[in-house]
Short mmCIF file of C-alpha atoms and ligand atoms in Angstrom, two decimals:
data_model
loop_
_atom_site.label_atom_id
_atom_site.label_comp_id
_atom_site.label_asym_id
_atom_site.label_seq_id
_atom_site.Cartn_x
_atom_site.Cartn_y
_atom_site.Cartn_z
CA UNK A 407 33.47 18.00 9.74
CA UNK A 408 32.64 15.64 12.36
CA UNK A 409 31.56 17.39 15.74
CA UNK A 410 33.25 14.80 17.71
CA UNK A 411 36.04 12.58 17.40
CA UNK A 412 34.88 10.48 20.22
CA UNK A 413 34.73 6.58 19.47
CA UNK A 414 31.44 5.63 17.68
CA UNK A 415 29.65 3.03 19.54
CA UNK A 416 30.23 -0.64 18.05
CA UNK A 417 27.19 -2.76 16.82
CA UNK A 418 24.71 -3.72 19.88
CA UNK A 419 25.40 -6.32 22.32
CA UNK A 420 23.44 -8.84 20.57
CA UNK A 421 25.64 -8.18 17.53
CA UNK A 422 22.63 -6.85 15.66
CA UNK A 423 23.08 -4.42 13.07
CA UNK A 424 20.91 -0.87 12.92
CA UNK A 425 18.45 -1.17 10.45
CA UNK A 426 18.27 2.42 9.04
CA UNK A 427 16.08 2.08 6.36
CA UNK A 428 12.56 2.91 7.42
CA UNK A 429 13.68 5.56 10.24
CA UNK A 430 11.83 8.72 10.17
CA UNK A 431 14.00 12.08 9.78
CA UNK A 432 13.47 12.81 13.59
CA UNK A 433 14.59 9.10 14.70
CA UNK A 434 17.69 9.49 12.21
CA UNK A 435 18.59 12.92 13.83
CA UNK A 436 18.48 11.18 17.32
CA UNK A 437 20.45 8.23 16.16
CA UNK A 438 23.13 10.59 14.60
CA UNK A 439 23.28 12.55 18.07
CA UNK A 440 23.55 9.60 20.08
CA UNK A 441 26.59 8.92 17.96
CA UNK A 442 28.43 12.24 18.49
CA UNK A 443 27.10 13.22 14.95
CA UNK A 444 25.04 16.22 14.16
CA UNK A 445 21.45 16.16 13.89
CA UNK A 446 22.14 17.65 10.16
CA UNK A 447 24.02 14.17 9.64
CA UNK A 448 20.56 12.64 10.17
CA UNK A 449 19.05 14.74 7.58
CA UNK A 450 21.66 14.16 5.10
CA UNK A 451 20.98 10.11 5.81
CA UNK A 452 17.14 10.66 5.34
CA UNK A 453 17.85 12.44 1.93
CA UNK A 454 20.22 9.75 0.80
CA UNK A 455 18.13 7.02 1.58
CA UNK A 456 14.78 8.32 0.41
CA UNK A 457 15.08 11.35 -1.67
CA UNK A 458 18.22 9.83 -3.59
CA UNK A 459 17.41 6.20 -2.81
CA UNK A 460 21.08 5.45 -2.27
CA UNK A 461 22.19 2.27 -0.47
CA UNK A 462 25.98 2.38 -1.17
CA UNK A 463 27.80 4.44 1.40
CA UNK A 464 30.41 5.26 -1.20
CA UNK A 465 27.98 7.56 -2.73
CA UNK A 466 27.25 9.57 0.40
CA UNK A 467 29.81 11.95 -0.47
CA UNK A 468 28.91 14.63 1.97
CA UNK A 469 29.31 12.29 4.85
CA UNK A 470 33.12 12.11 6.32
CA UNK A 471 34.88 8.85 5.23
CA UNK A 472 34.99 7.47 8.87
CA UNK A 473 31.26 7.66 9.35
CA UNK A 474 30.50 6.07 6.28
CA UNK A 475 32.74 3.22 7.17
CA UNK A 476 30.96 2.97 10.55
CA UNK A 477 27.45 2.96 8.57
CA UNK A 478 28.92 0.34 6.18
CA UNK A 479 30.13 -2.00 9.07
CA UNK A 480 27.20 -1.72 11.32
CA UNK A 481 24.18 -0.64 9.57
CA UNK A 482 21.78 -1.91 7.53
CA UNK A 483 20.61 0.19 4.47
CA UNK A 484 18.72 -1.93 2.34
CA UNK A 485 16.26 -4.93 3.37
CA UNK A 486 15.07 -6.53 0.25
CA UNK A 487 16.48 -8.43 -2.49
CA UNK A 488 14.94 -8.41 -5.99
CA UNK A 489 14.39 -12.05 -6.96
CA UNK A 490 12.38 -12.24 -9.91
CA UNK A 491 10.45 -9.95 -12.36
CA UNK A 492 7.53 -11.08 -14.53
CA UNK A 493 6.16 -8.86 -17.31
CA UNK A 494 2.77 -8.48 -19.12
CA UNK A 495 0.39 -6.23 -20.87
CA UNK A 496 3.30 -5.53 -23.35
CA UNK A 497 5.71 -5.01 -20.49
CA UNK A 498 3.86 -1.99 -19.02
CA UNK A 499 2.94 -3.93 -16.14
CA UNK A 500 5.54 -5.75 -13.82
CA UNK A 501 5.74 -7.92 -10.81
CA UNK A 502 8.39 -8.08 -8.45
CA UNK A 503 9.26 -10.79 -6.46
CA UNK A 504 11.23 -9.59 -3.34
CA UNK A 505 13.01 -11.58 -0.68
CA UNK A 506 13.36 -10.26 3.06
CA UNK A 507 16.43 -10.76 5.23
CA UNK A 508 14.78 -13.50 6.71
CA UNK A 509 14.03 -15.36 3.47
CA UNK A 510 10.40 -14.79 3.10
CA UNK A 511 8.67 -13.57 -0.08
CA UNK A 512 6.37 -10.56 -1.15
CA UNK A 513 5.34 -8.97 -4.08
CA UNK A 514 4.89 -5.55 -5.39
CA UNK A 515 3.54 -4.56 -8.99
CA UNK A 516 4.23 -1.35 -11.25
CA UNK A 517 1.83 -0.43 -13.81
CA UNK A 518 2.51 2.04 -16.44
CA UNK A 519 -0.13 3.96 -18.21
CA UNK A 520 0.37 6.91 -20.42
CA UNK A 521 1.27 9.67 -17.82
CA UNK A 522 0.84 7.69 -14.66
CA UNK A 523 3.01 5.05 -13.05
CA UNK A 524 1.34 3.45 -10.35
CA UNK A 525 2.91 0.99 -7.68
CA UNK A 526 0.76 -1.47 -5.67
CA UNK A 527 2.76 -2.24 -2.49
CA UNK A 528 2.35 -4.95 0.01
CA UNK A 529 1.82 -4.31 3.68
CA UNK A 530 2.15 -7.83 5.20
CA UNK A 531 3.18 -11.17 4.28
CA UNK A 532 -0.16 -13.18 3.81
CA UNK A 533 -3.27 -11.94 5.68
CA UNK A 534 -5.25 -13.09 8.41
CA UNK A 535 -8.38 -11.24 7.10
CA UNK A 536 -9.38 -14.44 5.19
CA UNK A 537 -11.76 -13.00 2.40
CA UNK A 538 -12.89 -16.18 0.72
CA UNK A 539 -12.10 -14.76 -2.76
CA UNK A 540 -8.65 -13.71 -2.32
CA UNK A 541 -5.32 -15.43 -2.90
CA UNK A 542 -3.53 -13.69 -0.44
CA UNK A 543 -6.01 -14.66 2.20
CA UNK A 544 -5.67 -18.31 1.44
CA UNK A 545 -1.69 -17.89 2.25
CA UNK A 546 -2.23 -17.09 5.77
CA UNK A 547 -0.31 -14.52 7.55
CA UNK A 548 3.25 -14.66 8.36
CA UNK A 549 4.35 -11.27 9.54
CA UNK A 550 3.96 -7.57 9.21
CA UNK A 551 6.36 -5.95 6.95
CA UNK A 552 8.77 -3.34 8.48
CA UNK A 553 8.73 0.28 7.36
CA UNK A 554 11.91 -0.17 5.48
CA UNK A 555 10.61 -3.36 3.96
CA UNK A 556 7.74 -1.09 2.44
CA UNK A 557 9.92 1.53 1.34
CA UNK A 558 12.13 -0.76 -0.29
CA UNK A 559 9.34 -2.35 -2.37
CA UNK A 560 9.02 1.32 -3.83
CA UNK A 561 12.65 1.71 -4.27
CA UNK A 562 13.14 -1.81 -5.94
CA UNK A 563 10.22 -0.47 -8.57
CA UNK A 564 12.12 2.93 -9.29
CA UNK A 565 15.80 0.84 -9.77
CA UNK A 566 13.86 -1.68 -12.15
CA UNK A 567 11.85 0.80 -14.33
CA UNK A 568 13.82 4.36 -13.82
CA UNK A 569 10.39 5.80 -14.34
CA UNK A 570 9.24 8.39 -11.74
CA UNK A 571 6.18 7.15 -9.65
CA UNK A 572 3.24 9.02 -9.74
CA UNK A 573 0.73 7.14 -7.55
CA UNK A 574 1.17 4.60 -4.81
CA UNK A 575 -1.53 2.11 -3.52
CA UNK A 576 -1.64 -0.16 -0.65
CA UNK A 577 -3.48 -2.64 -2.29
CA UNK A 578 -0.91 -5.53 -2.69
CA UNK A 579 -0.57 -8.44 -0.12
CA UNK A 580 -1.90 -7.87 3.45
CA UNK A 581 -4.55 -5.56 5.17
CA UNK A 582 -2.87 -2.08 5.66
CA UNK A 583 -4.70 -1.31 8.68
CA UNK A 584 -3.63 -4.29 10.59
CA UNK A 585 -0.11 -2.92 10.26
CA UNK A 586 -1.30 0.79 10.89
CA UNK A 587 1.90 2.18 12.42
CA UNK A 588 4.21 1.15 9.90
CA UNK A 589 2.31 1.76 6.81
CA UNK A 590 1.29 5.28 7.91
CA UNK A 591 4.90 6.02 8.66
CA UNK A 592 5.98 4.50 5.45
CA UNK A 593 3.37 6.89 3.92
CA UNK A 594 4.69 9.75 5.53
CA UNK A 595 8.22 9.14 4.38
CA UNK A 596 6.65 8.93 0.82
CA UNK A 597 5.08 12.31 1.51
CA UNK A 598 7.77 14.04 3.38
CA UNK A 599 9.31 16.84 1.00
CA UNK A 600 12.89 15.64 1.75
CA UNK A 601 11.75 12.13 1.22
CA UNK A 602 10.02 10.78 -1.81
CA UNK A 603 7.85 14.02 -1.96
CA UNK A 604 4.51 12.53 -3.11
CA UNK A 605 1.58 14.36 -2.79
CA UNK A 606 -0.75 12.86 0.12
CA UNK A 607 -3.46 12.65 -2.66
CA UNK A 608 -1.47 10.22 -4.55
CA UNK A 609 -1.15 7.63 -1.81
CA UNK A 610 -4.01 5.33 -1.36
CA UNK A 611 -4.74 2.98 1.49
CA UNK A 612 -7.28 0.10 0.87
CA UNK A 613 -8.77 -1.35 3.99
CA UNK A 614 -11.21 -4.53 3.92
CA UNK A 615 -13.14 -2.56 6.90
CA UNK A 616 -10.89 -2.64 10.00
CA UNK A 617 -12.97 -0.20 11.92
CA UNK A 618 -10.40 0.63 14.55
CA UNK A 619 -8.13 1.61 11.86
CA UNK A 620 -10.65 3.55 9.89
CA UNK A 621 -11.47 5.59 13.11
CA UNK A 622 -7.75 6.31 13.97
CA UNK A 623 -7.28 7.35 10.26
CA UNK A 624 -10.32 9.87 10.51
CA UNK A 625 -9.24 11.05 13.94
CA UNK A 626 -5.99 11.56 13.17
CA UNK A 627 -6.91 13.52 9.91
CA UNK A 628 -4.90 11.45 7.89
CA UNK A 629 -4.72 13.13 4.19
CA UNK A 630 -4.04 10.17 2.29
CA UNK A 631 -6.94 8.80 0.29
CA UNK A 632 -8.84 6.12 1.76
CA UNK A 633 -10.23 3.20 -0.27
CA UNK A 634 -12.67 0.72 1.42
CA UNK A 635 -13.15 -2.70 -0.04
CA UNK A 636 -17.06 -2.80 -0.08
CA UNK A 637 -17.82 -6.01 -2.48
CA UNK A 638 -21.58 -6.51 -1.32
CA UNK A 639 -24.60 -4.75 -0.66
CA UNK A 640 -26.12 -7.06 2.20
CA UNK A 641 -24.75 -7.87 5.58
CA UNK A 642 -25.43 -11.23 4.63
CA UNK A 643 -23.33 -11.40 1.44
CA UNK A 644 -20.76 -9.42 2.64
CA UNK A 645 -20.34 -11.77 5.53
CA UNK A 646 -20.48 -15.04 3.57
CA UNK A 647 -17.25 -13.58 1.32
CA UNK A 648 -15.59 -11.34 3.80
CA UNK A 649 -16.03 -12.80 7.41
CA UNK A 650 -14.31 -9.90 8.88
CA UNK A 651 -17.83 -8.29 8.47
CA UNK A 652 -19.02 -10.50 11.60
CA UNK A 653 -16.86 -8.32 13.51
CA UNK A 654 -17.44 -4.85 11.83
CA UNK A 655 -20.62 -4.73 9.61
CA UNK A 656 -21.27 -2.38 6.73
CA UNK A 657 -23.75 -0.57 9.28
CA UNK A 658 -20.82 0.31 11.64
CA UNK A 659 -18.45 1.07 8.68
CA UNK A 660 -20.75 3.39 7.22
CA UNK A 661 -21.65 5.20 10.09
CA UNK A 662 -17.74 5.98 10.91
CA UNK A 663 -17.22 6.86 7.27
CA UNK A 664 -20.07 9.35 7.67
CA UNK A 665 -17.40 11.60 9.74
CA UNK A 666 -14.93 11.30 7.02
CA UNK A 667 -14.46 14.83 5.85
CA UNK A 668 -13.78 14.29 1.92
CA UNK A 669 -13.21 17.02 -0.57
CA UNK A 670 -12.84 17.14 -4.45
CA UNK A 671 -9.10 15.72 -4.03
CA UNK A 672 -9.87 13.44 -1.66
CA UNK A 673 -12.95 11.43 -2.06
CA UNK A 674 -13.75 7.96 -0.49
CA UNK A 675 -13.28 5.19 -2.93
CA UNK A 676 -15.49 2.09 -2.65
CA UNK A 677 -14.13 -0.94 -4.29
CA UNK A 678 -16.56 -3.52 -5.73
CA UNK A 679 -15.31 -6.50 -6.97
CA UNK A 680 -18.15 -8.31 -9.47
CA UNK A 681 -18.24 -12.09 -8.83
CA UNK A 682 -20.55 -14.19 -10.79
CA UNK A 683 -23.86 -15.06 -9.15
CA UNK A 684 -22.60 -13.55 -5.78
CA UNK A 685 -22.97 -9.52 -6.24
CA UNK A 686 -23.84 -8.91 -9.86
CA UNK A 687 -27.60 -8.68 -10.35
CA UNK A 688 -29.18 -5.48 -11.23
CA UNK A 689 -30.86 -5.44 -7.82
CA UNK A 690 -27.14 -5.33 -6.16
CA UNK A 691 -26.19 -2.36 -8.56
CA UNK A 692 -29.56 -0.40 -7.48
CA UNK A 693 -28.64 -1.34 -3.71
CA UNK A 694 -25.14 -0.10 -4.38
CA UNK A 695 -25.90 3.05 -5.52
CA UNK A 696 -28.48 3.94 -2.85
CA UNK A 697 -25.96 2.88 -0.15
CA UNK A 698 -23.36 4.86 -1.39
CA UNK A 699 -24.92 8.16 -3.03
CA UNK A 700 -24.80 10.46 -0.03
CA UNK A 701 -20.91 10.22 0.17
CA UNK A 702 -18.51 12.24 -2.05
CA UNK A 703 -17.34 8.96 -3.38
CA UNK A 704 -15.90 7.25 -6.04
CA UNK A 705 -16.66 3.83 -7.19
CA UNK A 706 -14.35 1.31 -8.40
CA UNK A 707 -15.64 -1.61 -10.10
CA UNK A 708 -13.43 -4.60 -10.49
CA UNK A 709 -14.53 -7.69 -12.57
CA UNK A 710 -13.28 -10.39 -10.44
CA UNK A 711 -9.75 -12.03 -11.22
CA UNK A 712 -9.75 -15.62 -11.32
CA UNK A 713 -7.68 -17.54 -8.82
CA UNK A 714 -8.70 -20.93 -7.74
CA UNK A 715 -11.63 -21.41 -9.56
CA UNK A 716 -14.15 -20.92 -6.57
CA UNK A 717 -15.30 -17.64 -7.85
CA UNK A 718 -15.70 -16.46 -11.31
CA UNK A 719 -15.93 -13.16 -13.14
CA UNK A 720 -19.53 -12.74 -14.51
CA UNK A 721 -20.28 -12.97 -18.14
CA UNK A 722 -19.40 -9.90 -20.37
CA UNK A 723 -23.25 -9.11 -20.60
CA UNK A 724 -24.23 -9.38 -16.98
CA UNK A 725 -21.21 -6.87 -16.25
CA UNK A 726 -22.53 -4.56 -19.03
CA UNK A 727 -26.08 -4.51 -17.57
CA UNK A 728 -24.82 -4.18 -13.86
CA UNK A 729 -22.68 -1.03 -15.06
CA UNK A 730 -25.75 0.30 -17.29
CA UNK A 731 -27.92 0.24 -13.99
CA UNK A 732 -25.09 2.02 -12.16
CA UNK A 733 -24.48 4.46 -14.72
CA UNK A 734 -28.28 5.45 -15.09
CA UNK A 735 -28.49 6.29 -11.22
CA UNK A 736 -24.94 7.17 -10.40
CA UNK A 737 -25.77 10.84 -9.53
CA UNK A 738 -22.69 12.52 -8.27
CA UNK A 739 -20.65 9.01 -7.89
CA UNK A 740 -17.63 8.96 -10.17
CA UNK A 741 -17.35 5.30 -11.66
CA UNK A 742 -14.39 3.45 -12.60
CA UNK A 743 -13.90 0.07 -13.87
CA UNK A 744 -10.88 -1.53 -13.48
CA UNK A 745 -10.12 -4.18 -15.97
CA UNK A 746 -7.22 -5.51 -13.88
CA UNK A 747 -3.55 -5.20 -15.28
CA UNK A 748 -1.16 -8.25 -15.33
CA UNK A 749 -3.75 -10.87 -14.89
CA UNK A 750 -1.49 -13.36 -16.82
CA UNK A 751 1.39 -13.05 -14.26
CA UNK A 752 -1.04 -13.14 -11.45
CA UNK A 753 -0.17 -9.45 -10.69
CA UNK A 754 -3.81 -8.42 -10.66
CA UNK A 755 -5.74 -7.45 -7.63
CA UNK A 756 -6.21 -10.42 -5.49
CA UNK A 757 -3.94 -12.63 -7.22
CA UNK A 758 -0.67 -11.89 -5.27
CA UNK A 759 0.16 -14.89 -3.18
CA UNK A 760 3.63 -16.41 -2.86
CA UNK A 761 5.13 -19.60 -1.33
CA UNK A 762 6.76 -18.94 1.80
CA UNK A 763 8.39 -21.59 4.23
N1 SAH B 1757 -6.38 -5.73 2.17
C1 SAH B 1757 -6.79 -4.72 1.61
C2 SAH B 1757 -5.88 -4.28 0.41
C3 SAH B 1757 -5.27 -5.48 -0.43
S1 SAH B 1757 -6.51 -6.12 -1.20
C4 SAH B 1757 -8.14 -4.86 1.28
O1 SAH B 1757 -8.90 -5.79 1.16
O2 SAH B 1757 -8.83 -3.70 0.83
C5 SAH B 1757 -6.78 -5.01 -2.48
C6 SAH B 1757 -8.27 -5.08 -3.23
O3 SAH B 1757 -8.19 -6.39 -4.21
C7 SAH B 1757 -9.20 -5.08 -2.40
O4 SAH B 1757 -10.22 -4.31 -2.92
C8 SAH B 1757 -9.92 -6.69 -2.64
O5 SAH B 1757 -11.32 -6.81 -2.39
C9 SAH B 1757 -9.48 -6.89 -4.21
N2 SAH B 1757 -9.54 -8.43 -4.34
C10 SAH B 1757 -9.12 -9.41 -3.80
N3 SAH B 1757 -9.05 -10.60 -4.34
C11 SAH B 1757 -9.40 -9.96 -5.57
C12 SAH B 1757 -9.62 -10.93 -6.88
N4 SAH B 1757 -9.22 -11.97 -7.08
N5 SAH B 1757 -10.02 -10.17 -8.11
C13 SAH B 1757 -10.11 -8.86 -7.94
N6 SAH B 1757 -10.22 -8.03 -6.82
C14 SAH B 1757 -9.64 -8.68 -5.86
FE1 SF4 B 1758 -6.50 -9.56 3.17
FE2 SF4 B 1758 -7.52 -7.50 1.49
FE3 SF4 B 1758 -7.20 -10.32 0.65
FE4 SF4 B 1758 -9.10 -9.61 2.17
S1 SF4 B 1758 -8.70 -8.94 0.02
S2 SF4 B 1758 -7.79 -11.51 2.49
S3 SF4 B 1758 -8.22 -8.01 3.55
S4 SF4 B 1758 -5.31 -9.02 1.16
#
């Protein structure tokens, strides 16, 4: 029952509809009370949008017809359109091309393995960190994604696959820590018990080493997993392939990471792309182990996915040798080798780039 029959305010003066997708529980509660509704109405909307992933107001059966009509006419409950799906790895990897309301394109990837369903989400359209090896970097930066657009990527995957999602990784297009507030708000909604109810350790945020973001993440004691794209064992090589290292060096990043309180569920993950003749020697492997061995960490080795041909994946024997050195010296470091999924549909790490404009 409505708390008040007072007239609901019309859409705002600029004729803009209210974008509800992406609002937090508190924001939805406040938004509802401003319109003469109860706070509980906000809770219901939160659950419909995130727990049940409903976008049609008709399905919101515990909300009055009058308010549903108001929502239908004045609000935006979905921010992305699914444009295209590409499949590979016998259909277990699917890349979704999605379109925003302002006509821009972005991508999300769904990867099904035995008992895991991992979704790789984009945080920005393009990226201005400009890593030399990355296809997303080469498309430049268009804009940050909104909270709603981040969430709608996950909902598009749920709709398409109808398989519950077990893990989320912010490893798609963009640098999550350059869109910190929106990415963390989306992660909070993924984690929220009345939202998507995903465990905090099932959400991983990968950064190229944006020091202010890392500092903030640690200071705020965020419980999501942190992944750092290291990719080199010397400042000189890292600066060459990742110009961001000019601004925030390996040394500075490591000094900050020493403040991170890891635990068995929440180890820092270092990502290391293996690139031919750049960072793939046995000496690199030795340096890599000695750099990270004091951290409670995981190491993710990613044989490079070729994009425009400027960098190559090392030969098989070179990769084997590199891994052998790592395994022999690894101590407590947990090593994972990620033979990327979806290379044939350019859905693998660093291959996400779409034409915009
Ligand atoms: N901007 C963030 C997250 C997106 S990139 C970051 O850089 O961490 C996700 C991962 O893909 C990073 O570890 C990046 O180093 C890696 N990557 C980029 N291009 C790649 C490529 N062509 N092959 C393999 N991994 C790549
Ligand atoms: Fe941006 Fe990450 Fe690609 Fe670097 S690797 S350009 S930070 S998306």
